[in-house]
XYZ file of C-alpha atoms in Angstrom:
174
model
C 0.000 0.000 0.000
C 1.546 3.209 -0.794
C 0.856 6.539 0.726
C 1.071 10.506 -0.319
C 2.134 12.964 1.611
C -1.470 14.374 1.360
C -2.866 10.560 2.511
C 0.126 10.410 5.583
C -0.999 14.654 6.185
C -4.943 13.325 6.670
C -4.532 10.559 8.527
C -2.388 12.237 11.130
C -4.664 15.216 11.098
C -7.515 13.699 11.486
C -6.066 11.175 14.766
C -4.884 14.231 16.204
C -8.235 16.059 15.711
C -9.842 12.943 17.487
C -7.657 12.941 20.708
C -8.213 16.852 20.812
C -11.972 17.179 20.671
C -12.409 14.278 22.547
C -10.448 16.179 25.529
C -13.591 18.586 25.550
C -15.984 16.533 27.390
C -18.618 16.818 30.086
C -20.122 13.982 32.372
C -23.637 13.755 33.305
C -24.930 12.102 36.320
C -27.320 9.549 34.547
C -24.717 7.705 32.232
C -20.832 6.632 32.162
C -20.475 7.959 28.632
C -18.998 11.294 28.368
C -20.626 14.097 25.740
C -17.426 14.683 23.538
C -16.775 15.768 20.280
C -15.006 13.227 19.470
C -18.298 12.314 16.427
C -17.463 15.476 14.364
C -13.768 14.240 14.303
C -15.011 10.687 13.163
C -17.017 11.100 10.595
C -15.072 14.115 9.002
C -12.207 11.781 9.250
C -13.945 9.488 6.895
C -15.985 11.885 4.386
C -12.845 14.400 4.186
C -10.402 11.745 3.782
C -11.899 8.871 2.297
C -12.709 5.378 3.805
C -9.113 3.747 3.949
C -7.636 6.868 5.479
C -10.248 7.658 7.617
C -10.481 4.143 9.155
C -6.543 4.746 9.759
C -6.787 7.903 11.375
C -8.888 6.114 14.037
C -7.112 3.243 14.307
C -3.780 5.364 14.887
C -5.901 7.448 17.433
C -6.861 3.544 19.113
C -3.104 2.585 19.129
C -2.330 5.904 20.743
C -4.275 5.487 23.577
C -3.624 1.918 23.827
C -0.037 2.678 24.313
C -0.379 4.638 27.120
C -0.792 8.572 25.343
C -4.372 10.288 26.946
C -6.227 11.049 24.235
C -9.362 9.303 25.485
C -11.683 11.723 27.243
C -10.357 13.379 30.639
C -7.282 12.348 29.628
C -7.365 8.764 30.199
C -5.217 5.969 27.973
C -5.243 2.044 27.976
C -6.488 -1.050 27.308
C -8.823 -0.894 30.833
C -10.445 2.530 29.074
C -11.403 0.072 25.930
C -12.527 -2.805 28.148
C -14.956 0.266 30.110
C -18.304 1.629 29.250
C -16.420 3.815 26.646
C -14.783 1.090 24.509
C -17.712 0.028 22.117
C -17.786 3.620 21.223
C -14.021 4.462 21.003
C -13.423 0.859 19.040
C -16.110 1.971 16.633
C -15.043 4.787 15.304
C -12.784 2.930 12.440
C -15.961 1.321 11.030
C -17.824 4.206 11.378
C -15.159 6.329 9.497
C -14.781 3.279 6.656
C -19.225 4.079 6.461
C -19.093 7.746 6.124
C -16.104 7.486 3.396
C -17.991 4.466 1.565
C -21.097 6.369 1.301
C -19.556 10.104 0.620
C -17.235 8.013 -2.466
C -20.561 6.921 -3.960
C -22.000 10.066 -3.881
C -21.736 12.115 -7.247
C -23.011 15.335 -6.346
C -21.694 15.950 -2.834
C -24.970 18.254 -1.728
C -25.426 19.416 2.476
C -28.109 16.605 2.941
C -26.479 13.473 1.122
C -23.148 14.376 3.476
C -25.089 14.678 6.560
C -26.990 11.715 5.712
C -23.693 9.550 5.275
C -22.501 11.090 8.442
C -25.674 9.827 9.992
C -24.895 6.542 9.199
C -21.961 6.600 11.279
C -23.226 8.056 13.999
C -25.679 4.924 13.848
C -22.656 3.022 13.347
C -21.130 4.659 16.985
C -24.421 4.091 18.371
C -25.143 0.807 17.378
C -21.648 -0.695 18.802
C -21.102 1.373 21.686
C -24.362 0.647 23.286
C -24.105 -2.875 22.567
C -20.529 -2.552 24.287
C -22.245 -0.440 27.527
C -24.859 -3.087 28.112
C -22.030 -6.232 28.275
C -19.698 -3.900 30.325
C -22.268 -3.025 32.881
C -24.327 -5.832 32.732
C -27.800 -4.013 31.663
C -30.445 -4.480 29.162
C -29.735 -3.530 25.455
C -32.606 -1.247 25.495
C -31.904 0.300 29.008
C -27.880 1.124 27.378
C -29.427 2.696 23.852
C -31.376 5.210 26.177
C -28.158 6.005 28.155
C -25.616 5.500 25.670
C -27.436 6.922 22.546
C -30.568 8.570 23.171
C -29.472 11.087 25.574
C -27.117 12.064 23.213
C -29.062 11.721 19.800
C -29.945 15.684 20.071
C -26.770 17.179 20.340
C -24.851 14.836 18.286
C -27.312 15.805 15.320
C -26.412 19.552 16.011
C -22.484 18.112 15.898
C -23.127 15.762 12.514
C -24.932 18.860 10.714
C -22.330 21.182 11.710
C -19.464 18.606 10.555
C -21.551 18.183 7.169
C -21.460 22.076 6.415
C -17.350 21.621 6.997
C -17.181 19.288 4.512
C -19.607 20.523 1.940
C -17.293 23.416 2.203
C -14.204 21.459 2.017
C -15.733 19.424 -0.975
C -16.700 23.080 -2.709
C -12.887 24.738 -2.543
């Protein structure tokens, strides 16, 4: 597999962009998951980048924290973080950013709602996994985990997802 300067550029971008937004986070007393921003960083990962480099951004950002660097939310790093409430989510975010960049490559005319609707699909993808990940890790229903692991969140992350699809229509446009 060879890379260009502009693929090795994205991909260290865009892991860098992850571990930063995700350091702006705020806990709230009914669920373990953290609101981050860690979703615009995802899913612009894979619609600016593409689905291969996207899905390496994240994985690099994985590795990272695996090894011991903090750039999972408040700062935290290893293996113990993935095996948490947070790890379906963080572990996600490759597939999610392979999604957006599949759907945003078969797009021909790259219009506001077709972006935001691929970047919808990831955030379904985050969803999907990290509340099936919060109900093994602490042992509660599927159902009760979607409410505190997705729908609390489904507002705001919409407001993040539309905001990431007017960056990239922009992006896409210059």
């Amino acid at each position: 597999m060879k890379f260009t300067v502009k693929d090795i550029t994205s991909i260290g971008l865009f892991a860098g962009i992850t571990a930063i937004l995700s350091q702006i986070f705020i806990y709230l007393p009914i669920t373990p998951v953290p609101i981050t921003l860690q979703v615009p960083a995802v899913v612009l990962s894979g619609a600016i980048s593409g689905k291969k480099n996207g899905v390496l951004s994240q994985v690099i950002y994985i590795l990272m924290g695996i090894i011991g660097l903090p750039v999972y939310s408040g700062f935290k790093s290893g293996l113990g973080v993935l095996l948490g409430p947070n790890g379906g989510y963080i572990t996600s975010f490759p597939i999610a950013a392979f999604l957006v960049g599949f759907v945003i490559m078969k797009i021909k005319r790259k219009g506001y709602f077709l972006i935001f609707t691929a970047m919808l699909s990831g955030l379904i993808c985050i969803y999907i996994i990290g509340a099936i990940w919060l109900s093994i890790s602490q042992d509660i229903f599927v159902l009760k985990a979607f409410t505190l692991g997705a729908g609390v969140f489904l507002p705001l992350d919409i407001v993040k997802i539309s905001a990431a699809a007017y960056v990239a229509k922009r992006i896409f446009r210059w």
